[in-house]
Structures are given as structure tokens and as C-alpha cells.
PDB file of C-alpha atoms in Angstrom:
ATOM      1  CA  MET T   1     103.912  84.654  86.337  1.00 40.00           C
ATOM      2  CA  GLU T   2     104.802  81.785  88.433  1.00 46.00           C
ATOM      3  CA  THR T   3     101.962  80.922  91.217  1.00 54.00           C
ATOM      4  CA  LYS T   4     101.091  78.306  93.650  1.00 66.00           C
ATOM      5  CA  CYS T   5      97.425  79.426  93.154  1.00 75.00           C
ATOM      6  CA  LYS T   6      94.966  77.587  91.422  1.00 74.00           C
ATOM      7  CA  ILE T   7      94.107  80.219  88.468  1.00 80.00           C
ATOM      8  CA  PRO T   8      90.691  79.629  87.193  1.00 81.00           C
ATOM      9  CA  PHE T   9      91.795  80.530  83.530  1.00 87.00           C
ATOM     10  CA  PRO T  10      94.794  78.863  81.574  1.00 89.00           C
ATOM     11  CA  VAL T  11      97.806  81.378  81.592  1.00 91.00           C
ATOM     12  CA  GLU T  12      98.168  81.187  77.711  1.00 93.00           C
ATOM     13  CA  TYR T  13      94.086  82.422  77.678  1.00 93.00           C
ATOM     14  CA  LEU T  14      94.882  85.204  80.132  1.00 93.00           C
ATOM     15  CA  ASN T  15      97.905  86.473  78.123  1.00 93.00           C
ATOM     16  CA  ALA T  16      96.111  86.648  75.061  1.00 94.00           C
ATOM     17  CA  THR T  17      93.149  88.462  77.003  1.00 92.00           C
ATOM     18  CA  TYR T  18      95.248  91.266  78.653  1.00 93.00           C
ATOM     19  CA  ALA T  19      96.740  91.532  75.000  1.00 94.00           C
ATOM     20  CA  ILE T  20      93.621  91.943  73.366  1.00 93.00           C
ATOM     21  CA  TYR T  21      91.187  93.661  75.864  1.00 94.00           C
ATOM     22  CA  THR T  22      92.427  94.210  79.466  1.00 94.00           C
ATOM     23  CA  GLU T  23      95.083  96.371  78.574  1.00 94.00           C
ATOM     24  CA  GLU T  24      92.903  98.914  76.444  1.00 95.00           C
ATOM     25  CA  LYS T  25      90.316  98.476  79.591  1.00 95.00           C
ATOM     26  CA  GLU T  26      93.579  99.317  81.808  1.00 96.00           C
ATOM     27  CA  LYS T  27      94.196 102.836  80.002  1.00 96.00           C
ATOM     28  CA  ARG T  28      90.676 103.672  79.915  1.00 94.00           C
ATOM     29  CA  SER T  29      90.466 103.049  83.819  1.00 95.00           C
ATOM     30  CA  ARG T  30      93.476 105.315  84.151  1.00 95.00           C
ATOM     31  CA  ARG T  31      92.193 108.251  82.475  1.00 95.00           C
ATOM     32  CA  LEU T  32      88.735 107.502  84.375  1.00 94.00           C
ATOM     33  CA  LEU T  33      91.245 107.988  87.511  1.00 95.00           C
ATOM     34  CA  GLU T  34      92.927 111.137  86.235  1.00 95.00           C
ATOM     35  CA  LYS T  35      89.994 113.329  86.185  1.00 94.00           C
ATOM     36  CA  TYR T  36      89.960 112.681  90.468  1.00 95.00           C
ATOM     37  CA  LYS T  37      93.677 113.940  90.440  1.00 93.00           C
ATOM     38  CA  ASN T  38      92.449 116.969  92.603  1.00 93.00           C
ATOM     39  CA  LYS T  39      90.439 115.575  94.905  1.00 94.00           C
ATOM     40  CA  LYS T  40      90.741 114.109  98.091  1.00 95.00           C
ATOM     41  CA  VAL T  41      90.740 110.460  97.482  1.00 95.00           C
ATOM     42  CA  VAL T  42      90.893 107.056  99.457  1.00 95.00           C
ATOM     43  CA  GLY T  43      91.470 103.739  98.267  1.00 95.00           C
ATOM     44  CA  THR T  44      89.533 100.391  99.496  1.00 92.00           C
ATOM     45  CA  LEU T  45      90.908  97.067  99.507  1.00 89.00           C
ATOM     46  CA  SER T  46      89.066  94.150  99.942  1.00 85.00           C
ATOM     47  CA  GLY T  47      89.626  91.454  97.295  1.00 86.00           C
ATOM     48  CA  LYS T  48      91.188  90.969  94.081  1.00 89.00           C
ATOM     49  CA  ASP T  49      89.412  93.487  91.975  1.00 91.00           C
ATOM     50  CA  SER T  50      89.967  96.282  94.248  1.00 92.00           C
ATOM     51  CA  GLU T  51      93.749  95.107  94.352  1.00 94.00           C
ATOM     52  CA  VAL T  52      93.706  95.900  90.173  1.00 96.00           C
ATOM     53  CA  ALA T  53      91.978  98.887  91.036  1.00 95.00           C
ATOM     54  CA  LEU T  54      94.306  99.924  94.129  1.00 95.00           C
ATOM     55  CA  ARG T  55      97.584  99.178  91.756  1.00 96.00           C
ATOM     56  CA  MET T  56      96.256 101.735  89.185  1.00 96.00           C
ATOM     57  CA  SER T  57      95.233 104.262  91.714  1.00 96.00           C
ATOM     58  CA  VAL T  58      98.603 104.343  93.212  1.00 95.00           C
ATOM     59  CA  GLU T  59      99.977 104.705  89.576  1.00 94.00           C
ATOM     60  CA  VAL T  60      97.959 107.565  88.829  1.00 95.00           C
ATOM     61  CA  PHE T  61      97.457 109.399  92.483  1.00 94.00           C
ATOM     62  CA  GLY T  62     101.071 108.489  93.685  1.00 91.00           C
ATOM     63  CA  SER T  63     101.182 107.046  97.636  1.00 86.00           C
ATOM     64  CA  LEU T  64      97.063 106.754  98.276  1.00 93.00           C
ATOM     65  CA  GLN T  65      95.604 106.024 101.881  1.00 96.00           C
ATOM     66  CA  VAL T  66      93.836 102.708 101.203  1.00 96.00           C
ATOM     67  CA  TYR T  67      90.865 101.714 103.806  1.00 96.00           C
ATOM     68  CA  ILE T  68      91.106  97.987 104.614  1.00 95.00           C
ATOM     69  CA  ASN T  69      88.064  97.234 107.310  1.00 91.00           C
ATOM     70  CA  ARG T  70      88.493  94.527 109.536  1.00 92.00           C
ATOM     71  CA  TYR T  71      84.674  93.645 108.809  1.00 88.00           C
ATOM     72  CA  VAL T  72      82.279  92.720 106.107  1.00 84.00           C
ATOM     73  CA  GLY T  73      79.520  93.673 107.475  1.00 82.00           C
ATOM     74  CA  ARG T  74      78.733  92.411 110.919  1.00 85.00           C
ATOM     75  CA  ARG T  75      81.486  89.550 110.373  1.00 86.00           C
ATOM     76  CA  LYS T  76      85.196  90.002 111.581  1.00 89.00           C
ATOM     77  CA  LEU T  77      87.960  89.128 109.087  1.00 90.00           C
ATOM     78  CA  PRO T  78      90.527  86.904 110.565  1.00 91.00           C
ATOM     79  CA  ASP T  79      93.574  88.696 111.364  1.00 93.00           C
ATOM     80  CA  SER T  80      95.587  86.815 109.135  1.00 92.00           C
ATOM     81  CA  ILE T  81      93.696  88.339 106.277  1.00 91.00           C
ATOM     82  CA  VAL T  82      93.680  91.736 107.538  1.00 94.00           C
ATOM     83  CA  GLU T  83      97.516  91.580 107.961  1.00 96.00           C
ATOM     84  CA  GLU T  84      97.844  90.150 104.637  1.00 94.00           C
ATOM     85  CA  LEU T  85      95.851  92.885 103.111  1.00 94.00           C
ATOM     86  CA  ILE T  86      97.977  95.707 104.918  1.00 97.00           C
ATOM     87  CA  ASN T  87     100.976  93.909 103.371  1.00 96.00           C
ATOM     88  CA  ILE T  88      99.557  94.152  99.853  1.00 95.00           C
ATOM     89  CA  VAL T  89      98.808  97.742 100.362  1.00 96.00           C
ATOM     90  CA  LYS T  90     102.384  98.513 101.290  1.00 96.00           C
ATOM     91  CA  LYS T  91     103.723  96.316  98.526  1.00 95.00           C
ATOM     92  CA  LEU T  92     101.824  98.291  96.083  1.00 94.00           C
ATOM     93  CA  GLY T  93     102.824 101.805  97.431  1.00 94.00           C
ATOM     94  CA  GLY T  94      99.603 102.872  99.282  1.00 95.00           C
ATOM     95  CA  LYS T  95      99.305 103.659 102.980  1.00 96.00           C
ATOM     96  CA  PRO T  96      96.992 101.471 105.095  1.00 97.00           C
ATOM     97  CA  ILE T  97      94.517 102.536 107.324  1.00 96.00           C
ATOM     98  CA  VAL T  98      92.440  99.814 109.016  1.00 96.00           C
ATOM     99  CA  GLY T  99      88.872 100.145 110.209  1.00 93.00           C
ATOM    100  CA  GLU T 100      87.362  98.896 113.211  1.00 92.00           C
ATOM    101  CA  LYS T 101      83.676  99.617 112.733  1.00 88.00           C
ATOM    102  CA  PRO T 102      81.350  97.063 111.569  1.00 86.00           C
ATOM    103  CA  TRP T 103      78.217  98.091 109.081  1.00 81.00           C
ATOM    104  CA  GLY T 104      75.119  96.568 108.754  1.00 74.00           C
ATOM    105  CA  PRO T 105      71.726  96.921 106.658  1.00 67.00           C
ATOM    106  CA  HIS T 106      71.250 100.754 107.346  1.00 63.00           C
ATOM    107  CA  SER T 107      74.755 101.789 105.943  1.00 67.00           C
ATOM    108  CA  SER T 108      77.622 100.498 104.119  1.00 83.00           C
ATOM    109  CA  LEU T 109      81.259 100.542 104.017  1.00 86.00           C
ATOM    110  CA  PHE T 110      81.350 103.405 102.148  1.00 89.00           C
ATOM    111  CA  HIS T 111      79.166 105.524 104.571  1.00 88.00           C
ATOM    112  CA  VAL T 112      81.714 103.886 107.494  1.00 89.00           C
ATOM    113  CA  ILE T 113      84.323 105.327 105.085  1.00 92.00           C
ATOM    114  CA  ALA T 114      83.207 108.660 104.458  1.00 91.00           C
ATOM    115  CA  GLU T 115      82.016 109.447 108.187  1.00 89.00           C
ATOM    116  CA  GLU T 116      85.611 108.544 109.133  1.00 89.00           C
ATOM    117  CA  MET T 117      87.526 110.698 106.572  1.00 91.00           C
ATOM    118  CA  ASP T 118      87.516 113.984 104.922  1.00 91.00           C
ATOM    119  CA  ILE T 119      87.308 112.582 101.496  1.00 94.00           C
ATOM    120  CA  ASP T 120      85.964 113.619  98.134  1.00 94.00           C
ATOM    121  CA  VAL T 121      86.189 110.028  96.180  1.00 95.00           C
ATOM    122  CA  ILE T 122      86.281 106.617  97.120  1.00 94.00           C
ATOM    123  CA  ILE T 123      88.052 104.326  94.879  1.00 95.00           C
ATOM    124  CA  THR T 124      86.673 100.691  95.050  1.00 91.00           C
ATOM    125  CA  GLY T 125      86.952  97.481  92.719  1.00 90.00           C
ATOM    126  CA  LEU T 126      83.375  96.799  92.543  1.00 86.00           C
ATOM    127  CA  ARG T 127      82.178  95.391  89.159  1.00 82.00           C
ATOM    128  CA  ARG T 128      78.624  95.609  87.513  1.00 69.00           C
ATOM    129  CA  GLN T 129      78.260  91.907  88.052  1.00 54.00           C
ATOM    130  CA  GLU T 130      78.445  92.445  91.993  1.00 50.00           C
ATOM    131  CA  ASP T 131      76.599  95.612  92.446  1.00 49.00           C
ATOM    132  CA  GLY T 132      74.702  97.619  90.256  1.00 47.00           C
ATOM    133  CA  ASP T 133      75.450 100.930  91.993  1.00 45.00           C
ATOM    134  CA  TRP T 134      78.997 100.838  90.564  1.00 52.00           C
ATOM    135  CA  HIS T 135      79.731 104.626  90.078  1.00 63.00           C
ATOM    136  CA  SER T 136      77.691 106.724  92.579  1.00 81.00           C
ATOM    137  CA  LYS T 137      77.294 109.359  95.403  1.00 81.00           C
ATOM    138  CA  ILE T 138      76.406 109.293  98.521  1.00 84.00           C
ATOM    139  CA  TRP T 139      75.959 111.916 101.062  1.00 84.00           C
ATOM    140  CA  VAL T 140      77.215 112.185 104.243  1.00 85.00           C
ATOM    141  CA  ARG T 141      77.597 115.055 106.978  1.00 80.00           C
ATOM    142  CA  ASN T 142      75.950 117.266 104.106  1.00 85.00           C
ATOM    143  CA  ARG T 143      78.785 116.968 101.862  1.00 87.00           C
ATOM    144  CA  GLU T 144      78.626 114.585  98.559  1.00 92.00           C
ATOM    145  CA  VAL T 145      81.318 111.734  98.514  1.00 93.00           C
ATOM    146  CA  GLN T 146      81.775 110.119  94.830  1.00 93.00           C
ATOM    147  CA  ILE T 147      82.225 106.190  94.752  1.00 92.00           C
ATOM    148  CA  VAL T 148      84.351 105.150  91.454  1.00 92.00           C
ATOM    149  CA  SER T 149      85.451 101.825  90.040  1.00 92.00           C
ATOM    150  CA  PRO T 150      88.051 101.857  87.681  1.00 94.00           C
ATOM    151  CA  VAL T 151      87.113  98.061  87.058  1.00 94.00           C
ATOM    152  CA  SER T 152      83.349  98.416  86.552  1.00 91.00           C
ATOM    153  CA  ASP T 153      83.208  97.015  83.124  1.00 90.00           C
ATOM    154  CA  TRP T 154      85.892  94.375  83.590  1.00 93.00           C
ATOM    155  CA  LYS T 155      85.185  90.911  83.419  1.00 91.00           C
ATOM    156  CA  HIS T 156      86.892  88.377  85.676  1.00 88.00           C
ATOM    157  CA  SER T 157      89.101  87.253  83.324  1.00 92.00           C
ATOM    158  CA  ASP T 158      90.402  90.762  82.998  1.00 95.00           C
ATOM    159  CA  ILE T 159      90.987  90.838  86.735  1.00 93.00           C
ATOM    160  CA  TRP T 160      92.945  87.398  86.566  1.00 92.00           C
ATOM    161  CA  ALA T 161      94.718  88.879  83.539  1.00 95.00           C
ATOM    162  CA  TYR T 162      95.851  91.753  84.720  1.00 96.00           C
ATOM    163  CA  ILE T 163      97.023  90.164  88.008  1.00 94.00           C
ATOM    164  CA  LEU T 164      99.233  88.250  86.149  1.00 93.00           C
ATOM    165  CA  TYR T 165     100.675  90.699  83.841  1.00 95.00           C
ATOM    166  CA  HIS T 166     101.474  92.629  86.502  1.00 95.00           C
ATOM    167  CA  LYS T 167     102.360  89.919  89.236  1.00 93.00           C
ATOM    168  CA  LEU T 168     100.171  90.963  91.607  1.00 94.00           C
ATOM    169  CA  PRO T 169     100.139  88.880  95.128  1.00 91.00           C
ATOM    170  CA  ILE T 170      97.276  86.888  95.499  1.00 87.00           C
ATOM    171  CA  LEU T 171      95.407  86.747  98.822  1.00 85.00           C
ATOM    172  CA  THR T 172      95.722  83.399 100.180  1.00 82.00           C
ATOM    173  CA  PRO T 173      92.198  82.562 100.049  1.00 79.00           C
ATOM    174  CA  TYR T 174      91.886  82.767  96.693  1.00 79.00           C
ATOM    175  CA  CYS T 175      94.766  80.287  96.287  1.00 75.00           C
ATOM    176  CA  GLY T 176      92.199  77.533  97.188  1.00 66.00           C
ATOM    177  CA  SER T 177      89.857  75.903  95.465  1.00 58.00           C
ATOM    178  CA  VAL T 178      87.622  78.855  94.399  1.00 60.00           C
ATOM    179  CA  PRO T 179      89.828  81.399  92.970  1.00 56.00           C
ATOM    180  CA  TRP T 180      86.608  83.078  91.259  1.00 60.00           C
ATOM    181  CA  ALA T 181      84.658  83.620  94.646  1.00 63.00           C
ATOM    182  CA  SER T 182      84.905  87.243  96.547  1.00 66.00           C
ATOM    183  CA  LEU T 183      87.043  87.340  99.651  1.00 67.00           C
ATOM    184  CA  GLN T 184      83.652  87.577 101.716  1.00 65.00           C
ATOM    185  CA  SER T 185      82.211  84.358 100.781  1.00 67.00           C
ATOM    186  CA  VAL T 186      85.705  82.411 100.824  1.00 57.00           C
ATOM    187  CA  VAL T 187      86.804  83.465 104.350  1.00 59.00           C
ATOM    188  CA  PHE T 188      83.337  82.888 105.988  1.00 58.00           C
TER     189      PHE T 188
END
């Protein structure tokens, strides 16, 4: 794929990574998502990892509502980034929902989503390296909501290999000098 972005790995390495490792992980991730086809599911989009999870989710579930929050904790994302996220959701076949609620030390984005929507499952792009609580359940208003990450066991190179192989759009903040960073650390 041609890109103006600085990719943190040589393209040849990512092509080999996809063929050897990532393609099999993709199949496992799809099987995981298939388990939730009869549930009320919402996706999230907040960066490159969740974009990969989103693409697979839309392929498994068809059109999917995707929650984008204007806030990372209490800090507001720049409008240009939110618009870019909305456009990516639409390009991938999802239906964007933009949340306006900050969240803090006594809640999480998942709690915000679960409180606002009548859902059973939240699909995220968290990987084990980022958060030890990558497949979990939360209780909101006396109901259980599952948090599922189909990319929880993926490495950083798998994420980039998938993005390049499937020609996914790359968020502008990742096109800078630190494409391995989280969106939150890049925009603040």
C-alpha cells in the first residue's frame, strides 16, 4: 500500500508478518466475534487497534453502530480528529455515534457507553500490553455488558500488517514521527 505515513516497520516485514502470523490471528478473531452475532453489539473507535477490530466486526456483523467519544478521560479530542474518526467509521461501513461525555477516575469509557446504550457487548481494540482487563464484564444498571477485544493477543506489528494488507485509512496523528504511540498520547 502506498502511504504518506511513516510506518514503524519495513513494508516487506509487514507483508511477511501478515502471511505468517496475522492472517491466522485474523481468522481466530473472526471466530471470536461470531459468538456474539445474536447480541446487541456496539463497536468503539479510538485509534489504529480499534480500527482493525472495527473492520473485522463490520465484516462479521454487517453494519455496526460505532461509538466515538470526543473525550479521552477529561480531555477533549480536537474536532479534526473526531471528524477523521467519523469518516473512517463510515468508510468501513459502520454507523458513527459521537459521545460528548467526559469520564474520570471512577468510571471508564465502557461504563459511559453502557449507560448511554442498550447493549450486550462492546467491541474494543485493547491489546494485552495496554490494559490487563481486555476481556471482561461490567455491570451497569443491573445488567451485564461484555467487553471483547478481538485483537487482544495481537502484536504491534500484526496491527500494522493488517492495516497495510487491507489498505485501511491511517489516522493523521499516526503519520507523524511516532506511529507506534496511542492516539491519546499523540494528540495531547
